[in-house]
Coordinates of C-alpha atoms and ligand atoms in Angstrom, one line a residue:
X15 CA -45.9 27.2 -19.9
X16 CA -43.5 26.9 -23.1
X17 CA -39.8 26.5 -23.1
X18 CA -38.3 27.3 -26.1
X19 CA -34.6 26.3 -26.3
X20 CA -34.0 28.9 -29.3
X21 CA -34.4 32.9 -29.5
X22 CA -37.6 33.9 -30.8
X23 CA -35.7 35.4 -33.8
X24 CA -34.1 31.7 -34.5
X25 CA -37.5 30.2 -34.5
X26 CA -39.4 32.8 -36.9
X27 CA -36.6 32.5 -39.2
X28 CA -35.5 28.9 -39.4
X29 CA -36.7 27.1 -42.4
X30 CA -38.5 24.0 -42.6
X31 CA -41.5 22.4 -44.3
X32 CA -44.1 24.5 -46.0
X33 CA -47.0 22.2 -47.2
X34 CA -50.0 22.4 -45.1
X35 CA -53.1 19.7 -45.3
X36 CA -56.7 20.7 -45.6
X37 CA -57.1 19.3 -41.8
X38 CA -54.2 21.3 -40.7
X39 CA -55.4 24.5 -41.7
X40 CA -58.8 23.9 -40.8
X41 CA -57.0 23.0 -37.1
X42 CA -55.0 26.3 -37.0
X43 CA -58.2 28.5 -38.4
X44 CA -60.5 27.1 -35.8
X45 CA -57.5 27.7 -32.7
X46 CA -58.0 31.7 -34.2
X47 CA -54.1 31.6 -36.1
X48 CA -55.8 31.2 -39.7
X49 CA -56.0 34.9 -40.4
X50 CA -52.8 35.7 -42.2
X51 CA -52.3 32.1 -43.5
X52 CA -56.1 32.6 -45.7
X53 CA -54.6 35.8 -46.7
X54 CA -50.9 35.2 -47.9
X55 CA -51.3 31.2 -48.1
X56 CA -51.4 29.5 -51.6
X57 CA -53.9 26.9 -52.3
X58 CA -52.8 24.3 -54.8
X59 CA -55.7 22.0 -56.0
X60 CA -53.2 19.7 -57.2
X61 CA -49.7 18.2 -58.1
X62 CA -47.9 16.9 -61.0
X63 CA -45.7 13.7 -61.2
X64 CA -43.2 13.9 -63.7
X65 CA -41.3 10.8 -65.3
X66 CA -40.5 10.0 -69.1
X67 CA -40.0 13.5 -69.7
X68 CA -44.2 13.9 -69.2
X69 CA -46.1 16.0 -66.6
X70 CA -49.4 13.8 -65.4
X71 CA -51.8 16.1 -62.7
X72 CA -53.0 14.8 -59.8
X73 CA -56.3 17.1 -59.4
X74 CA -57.1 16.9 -55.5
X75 CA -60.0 18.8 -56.2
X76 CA -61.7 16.4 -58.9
X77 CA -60.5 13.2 -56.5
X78 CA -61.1 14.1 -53.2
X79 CA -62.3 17.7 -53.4
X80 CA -60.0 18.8 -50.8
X81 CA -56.5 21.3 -51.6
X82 CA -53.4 22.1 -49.9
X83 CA -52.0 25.1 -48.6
X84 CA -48.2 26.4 -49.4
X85 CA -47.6 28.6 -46.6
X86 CA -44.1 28.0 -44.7
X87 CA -43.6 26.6 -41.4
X88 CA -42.1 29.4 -39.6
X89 CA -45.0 31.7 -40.7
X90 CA -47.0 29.1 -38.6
X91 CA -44.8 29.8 -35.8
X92 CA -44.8 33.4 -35.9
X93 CA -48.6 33.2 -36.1
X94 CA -48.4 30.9 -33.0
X95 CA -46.2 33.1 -30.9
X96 CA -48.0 36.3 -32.2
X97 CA -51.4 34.5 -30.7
X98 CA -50.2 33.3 -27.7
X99 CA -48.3 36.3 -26.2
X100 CA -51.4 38.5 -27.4
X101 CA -53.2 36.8 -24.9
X102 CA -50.9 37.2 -22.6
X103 CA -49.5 33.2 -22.6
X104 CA -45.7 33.1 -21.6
X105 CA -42.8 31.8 -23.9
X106 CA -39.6 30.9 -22.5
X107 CA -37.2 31.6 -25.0
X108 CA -33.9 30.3 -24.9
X109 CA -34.8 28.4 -22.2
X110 CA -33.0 24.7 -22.0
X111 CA -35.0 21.7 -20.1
X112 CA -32.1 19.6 -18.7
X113 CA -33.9 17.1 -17.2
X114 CA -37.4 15.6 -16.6
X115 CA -38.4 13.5 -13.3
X116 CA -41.3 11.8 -12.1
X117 CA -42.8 11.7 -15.3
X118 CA -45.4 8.7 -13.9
X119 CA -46.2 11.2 -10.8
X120 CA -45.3 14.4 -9.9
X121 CA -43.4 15.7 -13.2
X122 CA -41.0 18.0 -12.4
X123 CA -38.5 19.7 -15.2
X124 CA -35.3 21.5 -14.3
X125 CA -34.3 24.3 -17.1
X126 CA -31.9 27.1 -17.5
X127 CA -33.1 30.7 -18.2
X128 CA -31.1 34.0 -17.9
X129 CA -28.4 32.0 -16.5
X130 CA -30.1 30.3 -13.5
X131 CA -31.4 26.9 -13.1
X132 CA -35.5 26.5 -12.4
X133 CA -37.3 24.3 -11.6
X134 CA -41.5 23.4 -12.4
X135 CA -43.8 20.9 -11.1
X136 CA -46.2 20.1 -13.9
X137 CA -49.5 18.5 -14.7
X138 CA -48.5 17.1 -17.6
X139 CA -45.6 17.5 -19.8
X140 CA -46.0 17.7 -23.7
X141 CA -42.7 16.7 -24.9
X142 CA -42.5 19.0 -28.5
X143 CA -38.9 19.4 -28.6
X144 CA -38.0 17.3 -31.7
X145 CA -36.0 14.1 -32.5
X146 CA -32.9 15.4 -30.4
X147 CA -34.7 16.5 -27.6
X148 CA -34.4 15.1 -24.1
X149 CA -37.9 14.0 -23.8
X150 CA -38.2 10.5 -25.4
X151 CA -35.0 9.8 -23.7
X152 CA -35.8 10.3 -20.5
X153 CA -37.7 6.9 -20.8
X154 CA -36.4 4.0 -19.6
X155 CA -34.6 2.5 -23.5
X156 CA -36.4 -0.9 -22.2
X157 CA -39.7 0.8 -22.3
X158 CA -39.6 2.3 -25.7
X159 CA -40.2 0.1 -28.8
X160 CA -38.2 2.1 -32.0
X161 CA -39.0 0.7 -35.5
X162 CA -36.8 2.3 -37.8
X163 CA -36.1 2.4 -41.7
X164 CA -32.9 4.3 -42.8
X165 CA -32.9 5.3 -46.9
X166 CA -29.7 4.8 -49.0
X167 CA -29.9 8.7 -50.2
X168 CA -30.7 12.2 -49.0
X169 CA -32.0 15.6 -50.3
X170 CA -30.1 18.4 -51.3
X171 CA -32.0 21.7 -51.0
X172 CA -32.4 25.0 -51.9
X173 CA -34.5 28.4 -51.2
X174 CA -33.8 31.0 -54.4
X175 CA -34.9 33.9 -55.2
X176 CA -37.1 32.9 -58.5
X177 CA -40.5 32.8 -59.3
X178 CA -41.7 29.1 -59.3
X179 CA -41.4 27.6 -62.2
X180 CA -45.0 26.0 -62.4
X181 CA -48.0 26.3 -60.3
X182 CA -47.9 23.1 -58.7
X183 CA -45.6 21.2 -56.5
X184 CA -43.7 18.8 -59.0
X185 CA -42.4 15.2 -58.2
X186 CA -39.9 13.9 -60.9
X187 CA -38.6 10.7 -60.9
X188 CA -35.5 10.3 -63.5
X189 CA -33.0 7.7 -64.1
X190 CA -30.5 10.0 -62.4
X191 CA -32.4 10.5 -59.4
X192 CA -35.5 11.9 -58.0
X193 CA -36.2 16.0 -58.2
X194 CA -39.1 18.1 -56.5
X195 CA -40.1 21.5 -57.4
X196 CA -41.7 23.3 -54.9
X197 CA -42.1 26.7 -53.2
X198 CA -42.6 29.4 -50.4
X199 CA -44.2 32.3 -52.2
X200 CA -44.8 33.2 -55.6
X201 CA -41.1 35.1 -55.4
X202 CA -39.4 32.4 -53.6
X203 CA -38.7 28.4 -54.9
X204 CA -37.7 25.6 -53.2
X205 CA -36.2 23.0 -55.0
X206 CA -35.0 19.2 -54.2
X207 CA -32.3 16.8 -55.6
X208 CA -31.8 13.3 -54.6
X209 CA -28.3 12.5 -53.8
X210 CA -26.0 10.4 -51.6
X211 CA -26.8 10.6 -47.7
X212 CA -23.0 11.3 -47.4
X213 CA -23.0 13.7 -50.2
X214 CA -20.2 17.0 -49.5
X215 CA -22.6 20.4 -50.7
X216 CA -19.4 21.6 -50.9
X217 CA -19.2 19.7 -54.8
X218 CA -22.5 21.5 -55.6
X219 CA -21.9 24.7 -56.7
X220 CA -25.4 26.3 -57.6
X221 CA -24.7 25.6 -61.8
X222 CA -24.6 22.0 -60.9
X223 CA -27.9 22.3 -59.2
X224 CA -29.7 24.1 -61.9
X225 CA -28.1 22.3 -64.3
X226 CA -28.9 18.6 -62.7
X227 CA -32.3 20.2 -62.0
X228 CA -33.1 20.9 -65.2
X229 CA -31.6 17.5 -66.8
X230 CA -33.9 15.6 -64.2
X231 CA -37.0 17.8 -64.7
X232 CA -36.5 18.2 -68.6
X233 CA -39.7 17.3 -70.5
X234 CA -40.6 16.6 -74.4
X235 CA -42.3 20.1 -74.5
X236 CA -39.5 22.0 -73.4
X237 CA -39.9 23.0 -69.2
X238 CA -38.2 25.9 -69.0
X239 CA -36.3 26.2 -65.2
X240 CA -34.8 29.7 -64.9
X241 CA -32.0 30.1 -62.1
X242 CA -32.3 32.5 -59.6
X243 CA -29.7 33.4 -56.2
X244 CA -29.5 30.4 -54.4
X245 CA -30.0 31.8 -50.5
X246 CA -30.0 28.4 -49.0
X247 CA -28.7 25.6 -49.0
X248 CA -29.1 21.9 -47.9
X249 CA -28.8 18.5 -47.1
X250 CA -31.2 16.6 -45.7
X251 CA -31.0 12.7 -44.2
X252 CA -34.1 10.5 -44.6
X253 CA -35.4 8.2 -42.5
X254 CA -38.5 6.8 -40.9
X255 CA -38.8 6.1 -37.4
X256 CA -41.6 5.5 -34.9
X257 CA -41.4 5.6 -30.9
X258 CA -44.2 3.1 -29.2
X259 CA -45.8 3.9 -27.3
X260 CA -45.6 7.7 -27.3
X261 CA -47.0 8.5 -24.2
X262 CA -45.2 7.3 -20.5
X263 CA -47.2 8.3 -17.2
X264 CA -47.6 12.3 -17.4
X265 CA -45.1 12.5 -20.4
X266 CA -46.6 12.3 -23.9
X267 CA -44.5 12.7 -27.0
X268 CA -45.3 14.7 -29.7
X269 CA -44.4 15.1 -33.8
X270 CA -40.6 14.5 -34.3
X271 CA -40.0 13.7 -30.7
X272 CA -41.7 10.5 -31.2
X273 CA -41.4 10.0 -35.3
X274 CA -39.7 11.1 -38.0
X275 CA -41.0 10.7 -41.8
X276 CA -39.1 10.6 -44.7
X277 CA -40.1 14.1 -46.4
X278 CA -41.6 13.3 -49.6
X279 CA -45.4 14.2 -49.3
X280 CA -44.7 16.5 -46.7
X281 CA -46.5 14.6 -43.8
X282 CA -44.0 15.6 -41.1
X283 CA -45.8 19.2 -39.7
X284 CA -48.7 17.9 -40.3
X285 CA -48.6 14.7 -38.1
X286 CA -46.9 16.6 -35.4
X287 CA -50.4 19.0 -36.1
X288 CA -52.5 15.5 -35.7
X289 CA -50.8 14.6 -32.6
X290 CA -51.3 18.0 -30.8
X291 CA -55.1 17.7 -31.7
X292 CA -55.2 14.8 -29.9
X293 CA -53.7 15.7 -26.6
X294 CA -55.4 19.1 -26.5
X295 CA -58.4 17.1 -26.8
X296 CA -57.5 15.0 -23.6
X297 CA -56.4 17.9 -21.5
X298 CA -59.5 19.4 -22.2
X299 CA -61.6 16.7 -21.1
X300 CA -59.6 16.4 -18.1
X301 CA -59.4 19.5 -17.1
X302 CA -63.7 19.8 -17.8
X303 CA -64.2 16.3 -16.6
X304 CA -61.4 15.3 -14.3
X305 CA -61.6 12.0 -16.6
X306 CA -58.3 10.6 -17.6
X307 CA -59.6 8.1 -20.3
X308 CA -58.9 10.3 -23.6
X309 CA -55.2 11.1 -22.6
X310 CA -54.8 7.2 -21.8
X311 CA -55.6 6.5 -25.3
X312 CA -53.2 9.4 -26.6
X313 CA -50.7 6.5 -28.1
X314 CA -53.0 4.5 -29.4
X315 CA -55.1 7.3 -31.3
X316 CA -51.8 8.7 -32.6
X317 CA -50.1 5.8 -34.0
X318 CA -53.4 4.6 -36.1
X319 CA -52.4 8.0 -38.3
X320 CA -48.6 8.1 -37.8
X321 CA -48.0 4.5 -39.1
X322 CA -50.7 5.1 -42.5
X323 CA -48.3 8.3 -42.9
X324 CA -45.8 6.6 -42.5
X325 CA -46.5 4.2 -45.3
X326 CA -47.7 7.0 -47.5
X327 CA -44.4 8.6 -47.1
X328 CA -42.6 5.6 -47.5
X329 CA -44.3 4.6 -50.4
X330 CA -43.7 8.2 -52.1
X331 CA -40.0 7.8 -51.1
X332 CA -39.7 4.2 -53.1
X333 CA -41.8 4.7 -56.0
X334 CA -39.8 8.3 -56.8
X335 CA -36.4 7.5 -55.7
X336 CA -33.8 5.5 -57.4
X337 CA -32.2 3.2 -54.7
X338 CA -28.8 2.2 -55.8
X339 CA -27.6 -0.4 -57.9
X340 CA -30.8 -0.4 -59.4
X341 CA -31.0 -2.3 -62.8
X342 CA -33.3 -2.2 -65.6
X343 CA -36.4 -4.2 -64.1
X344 CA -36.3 -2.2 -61.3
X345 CA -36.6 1.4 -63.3
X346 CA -39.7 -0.4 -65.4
X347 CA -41.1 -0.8 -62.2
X348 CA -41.2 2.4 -61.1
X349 CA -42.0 3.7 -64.3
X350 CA -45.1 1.4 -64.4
X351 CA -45.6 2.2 -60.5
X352 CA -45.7 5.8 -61.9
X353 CA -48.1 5.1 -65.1
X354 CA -50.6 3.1 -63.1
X355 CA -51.3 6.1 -60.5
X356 CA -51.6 8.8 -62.7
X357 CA -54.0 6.5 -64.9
X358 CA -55.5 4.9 -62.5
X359 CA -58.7 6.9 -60.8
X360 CA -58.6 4.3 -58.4
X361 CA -54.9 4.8 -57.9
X362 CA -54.6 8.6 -58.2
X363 CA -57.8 9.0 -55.6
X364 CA -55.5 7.0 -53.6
X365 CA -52.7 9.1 -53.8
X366 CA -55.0 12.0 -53.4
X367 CA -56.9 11.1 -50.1
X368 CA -53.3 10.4 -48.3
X369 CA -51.7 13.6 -50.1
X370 CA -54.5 16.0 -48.7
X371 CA -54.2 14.2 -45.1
X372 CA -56.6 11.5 -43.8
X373 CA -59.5 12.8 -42.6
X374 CA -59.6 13.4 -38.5
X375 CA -62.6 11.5 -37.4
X376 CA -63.4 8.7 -39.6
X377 CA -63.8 5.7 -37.3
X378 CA -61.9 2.8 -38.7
X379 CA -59.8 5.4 -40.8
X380 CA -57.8 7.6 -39.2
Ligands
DHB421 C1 -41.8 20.3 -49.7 C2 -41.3 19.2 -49.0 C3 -41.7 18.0 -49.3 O1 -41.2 16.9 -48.7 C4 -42.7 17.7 -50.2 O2 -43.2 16.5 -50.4 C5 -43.3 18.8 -50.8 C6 -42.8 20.1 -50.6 C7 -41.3 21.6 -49.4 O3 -40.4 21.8 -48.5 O4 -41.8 22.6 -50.0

């Protein structure tokens, strides 16, 4: 059973991430959702980091032999709604869970829907419902570890109406701050700014943007960033944050109810993907078997990928980011950060392999 806080509308329209790992769409074609997403997806076999006014290409393909796939998170969700109600599957939709009990016996959650409180007794409880949800909290706070890394800056972004202006996702790092370009379709870009966590997107009219975009993403052969109408717009905080363990008697916590990563390399949708895999796995085999072991070892199979994403995505976040007061060692640090990856092979694979996700069942890796 699904409870689903928000209209289905609210869900299918809300914007969110939009970069997909090999894994992950290997995950979603194999669960029978991957029809539309081969169709309409775009595969990018690499990405380009940009610094000194010089575009260097990270080529997934030549590295790692693995791509990504641009294809936005709530086209996902449609897909997922669209499966599961063609088989028949209920979703609650704007349905509230209130509270969870006797989540280390008999787990029972009250919600409102159409007005009335309800109440289910559950097997197990899959506790989806994102950082502000009322899942992890419903633990005990003296039974929850939280290790937790606040950044000094934030994103501002925007959805416009614009063809992309290159192929590829492209990471800039600039003395005045970091800069992504990336996209939704090949009639719809999405573009990031760095700026202060506390920063008002009332002072950003959308000249400024272009215009600090294209100072930050300028290059010696002339990158040309056309404008387009600005649709959205937005600031986002970033963070990193992991709950341990993520899993309490029937309860188990999944994707941002249990961690949050800072955005840049996109590991967010696709960890919260990783952590589903691993708990459909363990119901399976409990509902086949009646054997518990796999779902005991849901934390510890989850955090061995959530904390190496976690340092990829930290490590993005530093190495493309000014932090403030930031003097000149510190700049030649990032810029020699930036030359060694992209000159490396040893560095760039490395980059590579953790871009394209880690693969699933590597002993020892993931
Ligand atoms: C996007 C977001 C990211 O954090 C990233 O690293 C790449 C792309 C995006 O929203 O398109």
């Amino acid at each position: 059973m699904v409870l689903e806080r928000h209209s289905r509308e609210y869900v299918e329209t809300r914007v969110r991430a939009g970069v997909l790992e090999q894994g992950t769409v290997d995950i979603l074609r194999d669960s029978g959702v991957g029809e539309r997403l081969e169709r309409e997806g775009l595969q990018h076999q690499g990405v380009e980091l940009r610094f000194g006014g010089q575009g260097h290409r990270i080529d997934f393909q030549d590295l790692v032999g693995k791509s990504i796939t641009v294809y936005a998170q709530q086209e996902v969700v449609k897909d997922l709604i669209a499966a599961r109600l063609g088989y028949e599957a209920p979703i609650y939709f704007e349905a509230e869970a209130m509270q969870i009990q006797e989540y280390d016996a008999q787990p029972r959650i009250q919600y409102q829907f159409d007005g009335t409180s309800h109440e289910i007794a559950c097997d197990f409880i899959a506790g989806c419902d994102g950082f502000h949800g009322i899942c992890r909290p419903a633990i005990p706070a003296g039974q929850l570890q939280i290790h937790e890394r606040h950044y000094p800056f934030a994103w501002l972004g925007i959805l416009a109406h614009v063809p992309p202006a290159s192929h590829e996702l492209t990471y800039t790092y600039h003395e005045r701050g970091f800069a992504l370009l990336s996209m939704r379709s090949l009639e719809v870009s999405r573009l990031y700014l760095q700026c202060a966590p506390d920063e008002n997107i009332e002072n950003w009219p959308d000249d400024r943007i272009w215009q600090e975009l294209r100072t930050r993403m300028a290059t010696q052969e002339g990158f040309v960033l056309r404008d387009g109408p600005i649709f959205q717009k937005g600031i986002t905080p970033m963070r990193s944050f992991v709950t341990s363990p993520m899993q309490f008697g029937k309860l188990f916590l999944l994707g941002d109810a249990a961690h949050i990563v800072p955005p840049t390399g996109a590991k967010g949708l696709n960890l919260a993907v990783a952590d589903v895999r691993v708990l459909t796995r363990g119901l399976v085999e409990f509902y086949k078997t009646g054997s518990l072991e796999p779902l005991r070892q849901y934390t510890e199979r989850c955090l061995r990928r959530v904390w190496k994403c976690q340092r990829f995505s930290w490590w993005m976040t530093s190495m493309l980011h000014r932090f403030p007061n930031e003097d000149s060692f510190s700049h030649n640090i990032h810029l020699a950060e930036l030359d060694y990856v992209t000159r490396s092979r040893a560095a760039s694979t490395t980059l590579a392999e953790n871009y394209v996700g880690l693969p699933f069942d590597t002993p020892g890796l993931f």
